[in-house]
Amino acid sequence: MITLHHYLVLAVILFCIGVFGVIVRRNMLVIFMSIELMLSSVNLVFLSFSRFLGSTDGQIWVFMVLTVAAAEAAVGLGIIVALFRNKPTLYVDEVKELKG
Amino acid sequence: MTNIMNINWLQFADLVSPLGIPLVAGFLMLLITPFLKRHRRFSFFISLASCFIALWLGLKNWAQAQETVIGFLLFDKISFFFVILFLLAAILVLLLAYHYLETMGINRPEFYALILFCVFGMGCMAAGSDLMVIFLGLEIMSVSLYVLAGFHRTNPFSIEASLKYFLVGAFASAFLLLGIAFIYGASGTTDLVLLHQNAAALATGDARLYLMLGLGLLGVGLGFKVAAVPFHFWAPDVYEGSPLVVTAWMATAVKAAGFAVILRAVWALFQWEPTLFNKIIWMAAVLTMTVGNISALLQRNMKRMLAYSSIAHAGYALIPFVAFHEQSNSVVASVGFYLLAYILMTIGAFAVLITLTKEKEEVLISDLSGLGYKKPFLGFAMTLFLISLAGIPPTIGFFGKYFLFIQAIQTGYIWLAIIGVINSVISVYYYLGPVVAMYFGGLSPEGTVPSVDQKGAAPFCSPRAVLAVIWIAFLSVALLGLFPSNLLDFIQISASSWLVALN
């Protein structure tokens, strides 16, 4: 029997993989993918709660999260392209003009 | 939530106009400007005009506001108060922007449109009665800001700031969302009023675990957004790299919007276990103040110094939240007053810095040397802004801090207030550094004052719009510092209507 907890544990594991990816990986695109993974795991949490609470609010939230993720993807990739024109690298370690 | 058929659309249009007009103006601008030759002036004036109209409508709506909830938006006096605050900051920043963008060669209509979209997003954050609208407003604001931070796209610093802001911002949004998801799981709703009424009752069994998890993650997300320690590390880099006007915008209005959301969230969600909440706030406030102030001591770059100072100010503004459970009314009022004071003095300080920039972004403290006798008014205004930021009477900054600390003292958090005062004393050191440079720096060895046109043209240029901003900020910092009570009444009325009506 698959319960709410199974879904939640899966979502939290996915979220942690995302956090880990953002912290450990140095490639901008991989960091970006990790953030998307975090957002997707949030969607899973919303959906599983929505299913088990019997309310549809959570599904509306998923639409909103997807929209926002798409908007962020557009802007984020634009920023990465603009950065690449200034300095042809994809590694955050090499982008350190600002000390800190 | 009201059924969509039952909404009185005329009333809705009237109430939402202070947010909607900037949004519509932003879209129109993007639509029309490609076909115009003199698009710079056009977009500047359109954006300014829309902000003024929205400000007027905001004041009108503030006066008539009753606690109307339409859909997911809550139109009460405090929402309109925050909208007025954002519009004021937007007007001041737009006035600063034109000349600055011309100097940098990046005067494009998108800048004005993005500022207007930001205002709309902030309005949604302040007026949202459901976490969904608050989240969407936050994202509208953040996505606009990612672009604004990288607006000087040939400048590697600006793009780097944009990238860092984007990565950290998106990361924080994910935390915020997971927090909201768990709150939804615990309570089955994301409506703030319902959460306020039910949160305590729901906190049993599994729901308690979800609620705790959700609130923790929400706190982390909001902490990132207002740059509270330990989630502040991005702020100095982003503030330093962004164009100066964008930094001014981020340090003032964006921070105020973050605190508007925190006020709503604390009211709706965090009050069912006040002792634990107060402990966390205590720690966060002390850490944020201390780390911000100590790091600011070491800075040579004015932008970086003001970035750390803005972290420290976020710490001061967190102090009164320990008293939220006992006297929510005056806490909301004191935070509102402080945010207004902070916006005025920080934009003033940035306006003076903008008169100093000439095609390079960096402004060192040594660049200010001699300002006091080369441009007496600019020097004097800058001194007043810095003194106000340090919280020395009789400026608005002093009363802002006084109202914050008094909340903590009234509810028995004497030590918190004492640490706050000690931090203010530390901050005097770095705020007076530029003042010393302005009045005692740049003298020739004999101690004589060098004439202004020694190096050809004077390095300080102050076009009319920037000067107007400095005057506005100067007069309000000085006069409201002398007569703070009227303003405080205005904010107190806003705060009480919200909390009385919905409790």
Coordinates of C-alpha atoms in Angstrom, one line a residue:
Chain A
M1 CA 0.0 0.0 0.0
I2 CA 1.5 3.3 -1.1
T3 CA 0.6 6.0 1.4
L4 CA 1.1 9.8 1.5
H5 CA 4.3 9.3 3.3
H6 CA 5.9 7.4 0.4
Y7 CA 5.2 10.3 -1.9
L8 CA 6.4 12.8 0.5
V9 CA 9.6 10.9 1.2
L10 CA 10.3 10.6 -2.5
A11 CA 9.6 14.3 -3.0
V12 CA 11.9 15.3 -0.2
I13 CA 14.7 13.0 -1.5
L14 CA 14.3 14.6 -4.9
F15 CA 14.4 18.0 -3.3
C16 CA 17.6 17.1 -1.4
I17 CA 19.2 15.8 -4.6
G18 CA 18.4 19.2 -6.1
V19 CA 19.9 21.1 -3.2
F20 CA 22.9 18.9 -3.3
G21 CA 23.3 19.6 -7.0
V22 CA 23.1 23.4 -6.5
I23 CA 25.7 23.3 -3.8
V24 CA 28.2 20.8 -5.3
R25 CA 28.1 21.1 -9.0
R26 CA 29.9 24.0 -10.7
N27 CA 28.4 23.9 -14.2
M28 CA 25.7 26.6 -14.5
L29 CA 23.4 24.5 -16.6
V30 CA 23.6 21.6 -14.1
I31 CA 22.9 24.0 -11.3
F32 CA 20.0 25.3 -13.2
M33 CA 18.7 21.7 -13.8
S34 CA 19.0 21.0 -10.1
I35 CA 16.8 24.0 -9.4
E36 CA 14.3 22.7 -11.8
L37 CA 14.4 19.4 -10.0
M38 CA 13.7 21.1 -6.8
L39 CA 10.7 22.8 -8.3
S40 CA 9.4 19.5 -9.7
S41 CA 9.7 17.8 -6.3
V42 CA 7.6 20.7 -4.9
N43 CA 5.0 19.9 -7.5
L44 CA 5.0 16.3 -6.4
V45 CA 4.4 17.4 -2.8
F46 CA 1.5 19.6 -3.9
L47 CA 0.0 16.8 -6.0
S48 CA 0.3 14.2 -3.3
F49 CA -1.3 16.4 -0.7
S50 CA -4.0 17.4 -3.1
R51 CA -4.7 13.7 -3.8
F52 CA -4.8 12.7 -0.1
L53 CA -6.7 15.8 1.1
G54 CA -9.2 15.6 -1.7
S55 CA -8.9 19.3 -2.5
T56 CA -8.0 20.6 -5.9
D57 CA -6.1 23.7 -4.7
G58 CA -2.8 21.8 -4.9
Q59 CA -3.3 21.1 -8.6
I60 CA -3.9 24.8 -9.3
W61 CA -0.6 25.4 -7.5
V62 CA 1.2 23.0 -9.8
F63 CA 0.1 25.0 -12.8
M64 CA 1.4 28.2 -11.2
V65 CA 4.7 26.6 -10.3
L66 CA 5.1 25.2 -13.8
T67 CA 4.4 28.7 -15.3
V68 CA 6.9 30.4 -12.9
A69 CA 9.5 27.7 -13.6
A70 CA 9.1 28.4 -17.3
A71 CA 9.5 32.1 -16.8
E72 CA 12.5 31.6 -14.7
A73 CA 14.0 29.2 -17.3
A74 CA 13.6 31.9 -20.0
V75 CA 15.2 34.6 -18.0
G76 CA 17.9 32.3 -16.5
L77 CA 19.1 31.0 -19.9
G78 CA 19.1 34.5 -21.2
I79 CA 21.4 35.6 -18.4
I80 CA 23.7 32.6 -19.1
V81 CA 23.8 33.5 -22.8
A82 CA 24.7 37.1 -21.9
L83 CA 27.4 35.9 -19.5
F84 CA 28.8 33.6 -22.2
R85 CA 29.2 36.5 -24.5
N86 CA 31.3 38.3 -22.0
K87 CA 33.3 35.3 -20.9
P88 CA 33.1 32.0 -22.7
T89 CA 32.7 29.7 -19.7
L90 CA 30.0 27.7 -18.1
Y91 CA 31.6 27.2 -14.8
V92 CA 30.6 29.4 -11.8
D93 CA 34.1 29.1 -10.4
E94 CA 35.5 31.1 -13.2
V95 CA 32.9 33.9 -12.8
K96 CA 34.4 35.7 -9.8
E97 CA 34.9 39.4 -10.7
L98 CA 33.0 40.3 -7.6
K99 CA 34.9 39.3 -4.6
G100 CA 33.0 37.4 -2.0
Chain B
M1 CA -12.9 32.8 -2.1
T2 CA -15.7 34.5 -4.0
N3 CA -17.2 33.0 -7.1
I4 CA -15.9 34.7 -10.2
M5 CA -19.4 35.6 -11.4
N6 CA -20.1 37.5 -8.2
I7 CA -17.2 39.8 -8.4
N8 CA -18.1 43.5 -8.7
W9 CA -15.7 44.2 -11.5
L10 CA -16.1 48.0 -11.3
Q11 CA -15.2 48.0 -7.7
F12 CA -12.4 45.6 -8.4
A13 CA -11.0 47.9 -11.1
D14 CA -11.2 50.8 -8.8
L15 CA -9.4 49.1 -6.0
V16 CA -6.7 47.4 -8.1
S17 CA -5.9 50.5 -10.1
P18 CA -2.9 51.6 -8.0
L19 CA -1.3 48.3 -9.0
G20 CA -2.8 47.9 -12.4
I21 CA -1.9 51.3 -13.9
P22 CA 1.9 50.7 -13.7
L23 CA 1.4 47.2 -15.2
V24 CA -0.7 48.5 -18.1
A25 CA 1.7 51.4 -18.6
G26 CA 4.6 48.9 -18.7
F27 CA 2.9 46.8 -21.4
L28 CA 1.9 49.9 -23.4
M29 CA 5.5 51.1 -23.3
L30 CA 6.9 47.8 -24.6
L31 CA 4.2 47.9 -27.4
I32 CA 4.7 51.5 -28.5
T33 CA 8.3 52.4 -28.0
P34 CA 9.8 50.3 -30.9
F35 CA 7.9 52.6 -33.3
L36 CA 9.0 55.9 -31.8
K37 CA 12.2 57.9 -32.4
R38 CA 12.4 59.7 -29.1
H39 CA 11.5 56.6 -27.1
R40 CA 13.8 57.4 -24.1
R41 CA 12.0 60.5 -23.0
F42 CA 8.6 59.0 -23.9
S43 CA 9.2 55.9 -21.7
F44 CA 10.6 58.0 -18.9
F45 CA 7.6 60.3 -18.8
I46 CA 5.0 57.6 -19.3
S47 CA 6.5 55.6 -16.4
L48 CA 6.7 58.6 -14.2
A49 CA 3.2 59.7 -15.1
S50 CA 1.7 56.3 -14.5
C51 CA 3.4 56.2 -11.1
F52 CA 2.1 59.6 -10.1
I53 CA -1.5 58.7 -11.2
A54 CA -1.2 55.4 -9.3
L55 CA 0.1 57.2 -6.3
W56 CA -2.8 59.6 -6.3
L57 CA -5.3 56.7 -6.7
G58 CA -3.5 54.8 -4.0
L59 CA -3.9 57.7 -1.6
K60 CA -7.5 58.0 -2.5
N61 CA -8.1 54.3 -2.0
W62 CA -6.2 54.4 1.2
A63 CA -8.6 57.0 2.6
Q64 CA -11.7 55.0 1.6
A65 CA -10.3 51.5 2.2
Q66 CA -12.5 49.0 4.0
E67 CA -11.2 45.5 4.4
T68 CA -12.5 44.2 1.1
V69 CA -11.4 40.8 -0.1
I70 CA -11.9 40.3 -3.8
G71 CA -10.7 37.0 -5.2
F72 CA -7.2 36.5 -3.8
L73 CA -6.5 40.2 -3.1
L74 CA -7.1 41.9 0.2
F75 CA -7.6 45.6 -0.1
D76 CA -7.2 47.2 3.3
K77 CA -5.4 50.3 4.5
I78 CA -2.1 48.5 5.1
S79 CA -2.0 47.1 1.6
F80 CA -2.5 50.5 0.2
F81 CA 0.1 51.9 2.6
F82 CA 2.7 49.5 1.2
V83 CA 1.6 50.2 -2.4
I84 CA 2.1 53.9 -1.7
L85 CA 5.5 53.2 -0.3
F86 CA 6.5 51.2 -3.4
L87 CA 5.2 53.9 -5.7
L88 CA 7.1 56.6 -3.8
A89 CA 10.3 54.6 -4.1
A90 CA 9.6 53.9 -7.8
I91 CA 9.1 57.6 -8.5
L92 CA 12.4 58.5 -6.8
V93 CA 14.3 55.7 -8.6
L94 CA 12.8 56.6 -12.0
L95 CA 13.9 60.2 -11.5
L96 CA 17.4 59.0 -10.7
A97 CA 17.4 56.6 -13.6
Y98 CA 17.2 58.8 -16.7
H99 CA 20.4 60.7 -16.3
Y100 CA 22.3 57.7 -14.9
L101 CA 21.2 55.4 -17.8
E102 CA 22.2 58.1 -20.3
T103 CA 25.6 58.4 -18.8
M104 CA 26.1 54.6 -18.9
G105 CA 24.7 54.4 -22.5
I106 CA 22.0 51.9 -21.5
N107 CA 18.9 54.1 -21.6
R108 CA 16.4 51.7 -23.0
P109 CA 12.6 51.5 -22.5
E110 CA 12.8 48.0 -21.0
F111 CA 14.3 49.5 -17.9
Y112 CA 11.2 51.6 -17.1
A113 CA 8.9 48.8 -18.0
L114 CA 10.7 46.4 -15.7
I115 CA 10.5 48.8 -12.8
L116 CA 6.8 49.1 -13.4
F117 CA 6.4 45.4 -13.5
C118 CA 8.3 45.2 -10.3
V119 CA 5.9 47.6 -8.7
F120 CA 3.0 45.5 -9.8
G121 CA 4.6 42.4 -8.3
M122 CA 5.3 44.1 -5.0
G123 CA 1.7 45.3 -4.9
C124 CA 0.6 41.7 -5.2
M125 CA 2.9 40.7 -2.4
A126 CA 1.5 43.4 -0.1
A127 CA -2.1 42.9 -1.1
G128 CA -2.3 39.1 -1.5
S129 CA -4.7 37.4 0.8
D130 CA -3.6 34.0 -0.5
L131 CA -0.1 32.6 -0.5
M132 CA -0.6 31.9 -4.2
V133 CA -0.9 35.6 -5.1
I134 CA 1.9 36.5 -2.7
F135 CA 4.2 33.9 -4.4
L136 CA 3.3 35.0 -7.9
G137 CA 3.9 38.6 -6.9
L138 CA 7.2 37.7 -5.5
E139 CA 8.2 35.9 -8.7
I140 CA 7.0 38.8 -10.9
M141 CA 9.2 41.0 -8.8
S142 CA 12.2 38.7 -8.7
V143 CA 12.2 37.8 -12.4
S144 CA 12.1 41.5 -13.3
L145 CA 14.9 42.1 -10.9
Y146 CA 17.1 39.4 -12.3
V147 CA 16.9 41.2 -15.6
L148 CA 17.4 44.6 -14.0
A149 CA 20.5 43.5 -12.2
G150 CA 22.1 42.5 -15.5
F151 CA 20.8 45.5 -17.3
H152 CA 24.3 46.8 -18.1
R153 CA 24.9 43.7 -20.2
T154 CA 28.3 44.6 -21.6
N155 CA 29.6 45.0 -18.1
P156 CA 30.8 41.7 -16.8
F157 CA 30.1 42.8 -13.2
S158 CA 26.5 43.5 -13.9
I159 CA 26.0 40.1 -15.7
E160 CA 27.7 38.3 -12.9
A161 CA 25.5 40.0 -10.3
S162 CA 22.5 39.1 -12.4
L163 CA 23.6 35.4 -12.5
K164 CA 24.3 35.2 -8.8
Y165 CA 21.0 36.9 -8.0
F166 CA 19.2 34.5 -10.3
L167 CA 20.7 31.3 -9.0
V168 CA 20.2 32.3 -5.3
G169 CA 16.7 33.7 -6.0
A170 CA 15.5 30.6 -7.8
F171 CA 17.0 28.4 -5.1
A172 CA 15.2 30.5 -2.4
S173 CA 12.0 30.3 -4.3
A174 CA 12.1 26.6 -4.3
F175 CA 12.5 26.6 -0.5
L176 CA 9.6 29.0 -0.2
L177 CA 7.5 26.8 -2.4
L178 CA 8.2 23.6 -0.5
G179 CA 7.3 25.5 2.7
I180 CA 4.0 26.6 1.2
A181 CA 3.4 23.0 -0.1
F182 CA 3.8 21.6 3.4
I183 CA 1.6 24.4 4.9
Y184 CA -1.0 23.4 2.4
G185 CA -0.6 19.8 3.3
A186 CA -1.1 20.6 7.0
S187 CA -4.1 22.8 6.6
G188 CA -5.6 22.1 3.2
T189 CA -5.7 25.8 2.4
T190 CA -3.3 28.6 1.5
D191 CA -5.7 31.4 2.4
L192 CA -4.1 33.7 4.9
V193 CA -7.3 34.6 6.8
L194 CA -8.3 30.9 7.1
L195 CA -4.7 30.0 8.1
H196 CA -4.8 32.7 10.8
Q197 CA -8.0 31.4 12.2
N198 CA -7.1 27.7 12.0
A199 CA -3.4 27.2 12.2
A200 CA -3.3 26.6 16.0
A201 CA -6.2 24.1 15.8
L202 CA -4.6 22.1 13.1
A203 CA -1.3 21.7 14.8
T204 CA -1.7 18.2 16.0
G205 CA -0.3 14.8 14.9
D206 CA 1.1 14.6 11.4
A207 CA -0.2 18.0 10.5
R208 CA 2.0 19.5 13.2
L209 CA 5.1 18.0 11.6
Y210 CA 4.1 19.3 8.2
L211 CA 3.3 22.7 9.6
M212 CA 6.6 23.0 11.4
L213 CA 8.5 21.8 8.3
G214 CA 6.5 24.2 6.1
L215 CA 7.1 27.2 8.4
G216 CA 10.8 26.5 8.7
L217 CA 11.2 26.3 4.9
L218 CA 9.0 29.4 4.4
G219 CA 11.2 31.2 6.9
V220 CA 14.4 30.2 5.0
G221 CA 12.9 31.3 1.7
L222 CA 11.8 34.7 3.1
G223 CA 15.2 35.0 4.9
F224 CA 16.9 34.7 1.5
K225 CA 14.6 37.3 -0.1
V226 CA 15.3 40.0 2.6
A227 CA 18.9 38.9 3.0
A228 CA 18.8 38.0 6.7
V229 CA 21.8 36.3 8.1
P230 CA 22.7 33.4 7.5
F231 CA 21.1 33.8 4.1
H232 CA 22.7 37.1 3.2
F233 CA 25.9 36.1 1.4
W234 CA 24.5 37.0 -2.0
A235 CA 23.6 40.5 -1.2
P236 CA 27.0 42.3 -1.2
D237 CA 28.0 40.8 -4.6
V238 CA 24.7 41.5 -6.2
Y239 CA 24.4 45.0 -4.9
E240 CA 28.0 45.8 -5.9
G241 CA 27.6 44.5 -9.5
S242 CA 24.2 45.9 -10.4
P243 CA 23.8 49.3 -11.9
L244 CA 23.6 51.9 -9.2
V245 CA 19.9 52.8 -9.7
V246 CA 19.0 49.1 -9.6
T247 CA 21.0 48.8 -6.4
A248 CA 19.0 51.7 -4.9
W249 CA 15.8 50.0 -6.0
M250 CA 16.8 46.6 -4.6
A251 CA 18.0 48.0 -1.3
T252 CA 14.8 49.9 -0.7
A253 CA 11.6 48.9 -2.3
V254 CA 12.4 45.2 -2.7
K255 CA 13.4 45.0 1.0
A256 CA 10.1 46.8 1.9
A257 CA 8.2 44.3 -0.2
G258 CA 9.9 41.4 1.6
F259 CA 8.9 42.9 4.9
A260 CA 5.3 43.4 3.8
V261 CA 5.2 39.6 3.1
I262 CA 6.8 38.8 6.4
L263 CA 4.3 40.9 8.2
R264 CA 1.4 39.0 6.6
A265 CA 3.1 35.7 7.0
V266 CA 3.9 36.3 10.7
W267 CA 0.3 37.4 11.3
A268 CA -1.3 34.4 9.6
L269 CA 1.1 31.6 10.3
F270 CA 3.7 32.1 13.0
Q271 CA 1.6 33.1 16.0
W272 CA 0.5 29.7 17.3
E273 CA 3.7 29.1 19.1
P274 CA 5.0 32.5 20.1
T275 CA 7.9 31.4 22.4
L276 CA 9.7 29.3 19.8
F277 CA 9.0 32.0 17.1
N278 CA 10.4 34.7 19.4
K279 CA 13.5 32.8 20.1
I280 CA 14.2 32.3 16.3
I281 CA 13.5 36.0 15.6
W282 CA 15.7 37.0 18.5
M283 CA 18.6 35.0 17.0
A284 CA 18.0 36.1 13.5
A285 CA 17.7 39.8 14.4
V286 CA 20.9 39.7 16.5
L287 CA 22.9 37.8 13.9
T288 CA 21.7 39.9 11.0
M289 CA 22.5 43.2 12.8
T290 CA 25.9 42.2 14.0
V291 CA 27.1 40.4 10.9
G292 CA 25.9 43.3 8.7
N293 CA 27.5 46.0 10.8
I294 CA 30.8 44.2 11.5
S295 CA 31.3 43.4 7.8
A296 CA 30.4 47.0 6.8
L297 CA 33.3 48.3 8.9
L298 CA 35.8 46.7 6.5
Q299 CA 34.4 48.1 3.2
R300 CA 36.1 50.7 1.0
N301 CA 33.5 50.6 -1.7
M302 CA 30.4 52.7 -1.0
K303 CA 28.0 50.3 -2.8
R304 CA 29.3 47.3 -0.8
M305 CA 29.2 49.3 2.4
L306 CA 25.6 50.3 1.8
A307 CA 24.8 46.6 0.9
Y308 CA 26.1 45.5 4.3
S309 CA 24.3 48.4 5.9
S310 CA 21.1 47.3 4.3
I311 CA 21.6 43.8 5.8
A312 CA 22.1 45.4 9.2
H313 CA 18.9 47.5 8.7
A314 CA 16.9 44.3 7.9
G315 CA 18.2 43.1 11.3
Y316 CA 16.9 46.2 13.1
A317 CA 13.5 45.8 11.3
L318 CA 13.3 42.2 12.6
I319 CA 13.6 43.3 16.2
P320 CA 9.9 44.3 16.9
F321 CA 8.6 41.0 15.6
V322 CA 9.3 39.5 19.1
A323 CA 6.5 41.7 20.3
F324 CA 4.1 40.7 17.6
H325 CA 2.0 38.4 19.7
E326 CA 1.3 41.0 22.4
Q327 CA 1.0 44.2 20.5
S328 CA 0.7 43.4 16.8
N329 CA -0.7 46.8 16.0
S330 CA 2.2 49.0 17.1
V331 CA 4.6 46.4 15.7
V332 CA 3.2 46.7 12.2
A333 CA 3.2 50.5 12.6
S334 CA 6.8 50.7 13.7
V335 CA 8.0 48.4 10.9
G336 CA 6.0 50.5 8.4
F337 CA 7.5 53.7 9.7
Y338 CA 11.0 52.3 9.7
L339 CA 10.7 51.0 6.1
L340 CA 9.5 54.5 4.9
A341 CA 12.4 56.1 6.8
Y342 CA 14.9 53.6 5.4
I343 CA 13.6 54.1 1.8
L344 CA 13.9 57.9 2.0
M345 CA 17.4 58.0 3.5
T346 CA 18.9 55.2 1.4
I347 CA 17.6 56.6 -1.9
G348 CA 19.0 59.9 -0.8
A349 CA 22.4 58.4 -0.2
F350 CA 22.3 56.6 -3.5
A351 CA 21.2 59.8 -5.3
V352 CA 24.4 61.5 -4.0
L353 CA 26.5 58.6 -5.2
I354 CA 24.8 58.8 -8.6
T355 CA 26.1 62.4 -9.0
L356 CA 29.6 61.0 -8.6
T357 CA 29.5 58.3 -11.2
K358 CA 31.1 58.9 -14.5
E359 CA 31.0 55.9 -16.8
K360 CA 32.4 53.6 -14.1
E361 CA 30.3 51.8 -11.6
E362 CA 32.7 51.8 -8.7
V363 CA 32.4 54.5 -6.0
L364 CA 35.1 54.3 -3.4
I365 CA 34.8 56.3 -0.1
S366 CA 37.9 58.2 -1.2
D367 CA 35.9 59.4 -4.3
L368 CA 33.8 61.4 -1.9
S369 CA 36.7 63.4 -0.6
G370 CA 36.3 67.1 -0.8
L371 CA 32.6 66.9 -1.7
G372 CA 31.8 68.9 1.5
Y373 CA 33.4 72.1 0.1
K374 CA 33.2 71.6 -3.6
K375 CA 29.4 71.0 -3.5
P376 CA 28.3 72.2 -0.1
F377 CA 24.6 71.1 -0.5
L378 CA 25.5 67.6 -1.7
G379 CA 28.0 67.2 1.1
F380 CA 25.5 68.4 3.7
A381 CA 22.7 66.2 2.3
M382 CA 24.9 63.2 2.3
T383 CA 25.9 63.9 5.8
L384 CA 22.3 64.1 6.9
F385 CA 21.4 60.8 5.1
L386 CA 24.4 59.0 6.7
I387 CA 23.6 60.4 10.2
S388 CA 20.0 59.3 9.7
L389 CA 21.1 55.8 8.7
A390 CA 23.2 55.7 11.8
G391 CA 20.2 56.7 13.8
I392 CA 21.4 60.0 15.4
P393 CA 18.6 62.5 16.3
P394 CA 16.9 64.7 15.1
T395 CA 16.5 62.7 11.9
I396 CA 13.9 60.3 10.7
G397 CA 16.3 57.4 11.2
F398 CA 16.5 58.0 14.9
F399 CA 12.7 57.9 15.4
G400 CA 12.5 54.8 13.2
K401 CA 14.9 53.0 15.3
Y402 CA 13.3 54.3 18.5
F403 CA 9.9 53.0 17.5
L404 CA 11.5 49.6 16.7
F405 CA 13.4 49.3 20.0
I406 CA 10.6 50.5 22.1
Q407 CA 8.5 47.5 21.0
A408 CA 11.1 45.1 22.3
I409 CA 11.5 47.0 25.6
Q410 CA 7.7 47.1 26.2
T411 CA 7.5 43.3 25.9
G412 CA 10.5 42.6 28.1
Y413 CA 13.2 41.9 25.5
I414 CA 15.6 44.5 27.1
W415 CA 18.7 42.7 25.9
L416 CA 17.6 42.6 22.3
A417 CA 17.1 46.4 22.5
I418 CA 20.5 46.8 24.1
I419 CA 22.2 44.8 21.4
G420 CA 20.4 46.9 18.8
V421 CA 21.7 50.1 20.4
I422 CA 25.3 48.7 20.6
N423 CA 25.0 47.8 16.9
S424 CA 23.9 51.4 16.1
V425 CA 26.9 52.7 17.9
I426 CA 29.2 50.4 15.8
S427 CA 27.5 51.6 12.6
V428 CA 28.3 55.2 13.5
Y429 CA 31.9 54.4 12.8
Y430 CA 31.4 53.4 9.2
Y431 CA 28.7 55.9 8.4
L432 CA 31.0 58.7 9.5
G433 CA 33.9 57.5 7.4
P434 CA 32.5 59.1 4.2
V435 CA 31.6 62.2 6.2
V436 CA 35.2 62.6 7.3
A437 CA 36.3 62.1 3.7
M438 CA 33.9 64.7 2.5
Y439 CA 34.9 67.4 4.9
F440 CA 38.6 66.6 5.7
G441 CA 39.7 64.6 2.7
G442 CA 41.2 66.0 -0.5
L443 CA 42.9 69.0 1.1
S444 CA 46.3 70.0 -0.3
P445 CA 49.2 69.6 2.1
E446 CA 49.1 73.3 3.1
G447 CA 45.5 72.8 4.2
T448 CA 44.1 75.1 1.7
V449 CA 40.9 74.3 -0.2
P450 CA 41.7 73.4 -3.8
S451 CA 39.6 75.4 -6.3
V452 CA 36.8 73.6 -7.9
D453 CA 37.9 73.9 -11.5
Q454 CA 41.4 72.7 -10.8
K455 CA 41.0 69.6 -12.9
G456 CA 39.0 71.2 -15.7
A457 CA 35.4 70.2 -15.2
A458 CA 34.2 69.4 -11.7
P459 CA 33.8 65.7 -11.3
F460 CA 30.4 66.1 -9.6
C461 CA 27.5 66.5 -12.0
S462 CA 24.0 67.0 -10.6
P463 CA 21.2 67.2 -13.2
R464 CA 17.9 68.6 -12.2
A465 CA 16.0 65.3 -11.7
V466 CA 18.7 63.9 -9.4
L467 CA 18.9 67.1 -7.5
A468 CA 15.2 67.0 -7.1
V469 CA 15.4 63.5 -5.6
I470 CA 18.1 64.7 -3.2
W471 CA 15.9 67.6 -2.1
I472 CA 12.9 65.5 -1.6
A473 CA 14.8 63.0 0.4
F474 CA 16.6 65.7 2.3
L475 CA 13.5 67.6 3.3
S476 CA 11.6 64.5 4.3
V477 CA 14.4 63.1 6.3
A478 CA 14.9 66.4 8.1
L479 CA 11.2 67.5 8.5
L480 CA 9.8 64.1 9.4
G481 CA 12.6 63.7 11.8
L482 CA 11.3 66.9 13.6
F483 CA 7.6 66.0 13.3
P484 CA 7.4 62.2 13.2
S485 CA 4.1 61.8 15.0
N486 CA 1.7 62.7 12.1
L487 CA 3.3 60.1 9.9
L488 CA 3.2 57.6 12.7
D489 CA -0.5 58.2 13.1
F490 CA -1.0 57.7 9.4
I491 CA 0.7 54.3 9.6
Q492 CA -1.0 53.4 12.9
I493 CA -4.4 53.9 11.4
S494 CA -3.4 51.6 8.5
A495 CA -2.1 48.9 10.8
S496 CA -5.0 48.9 13.2
S497 CA -7.7 48.7 10.5
W498 CA -6.1 45.5 9.2
L499 CA -5.6 43.7 12.5
V500 CA -8.9 44.8 14.1
A501 CA -11.1 44.0 11.2
L502 CA -9.8 40.5 10.7
N503 CA -9.1 39.3 14.2

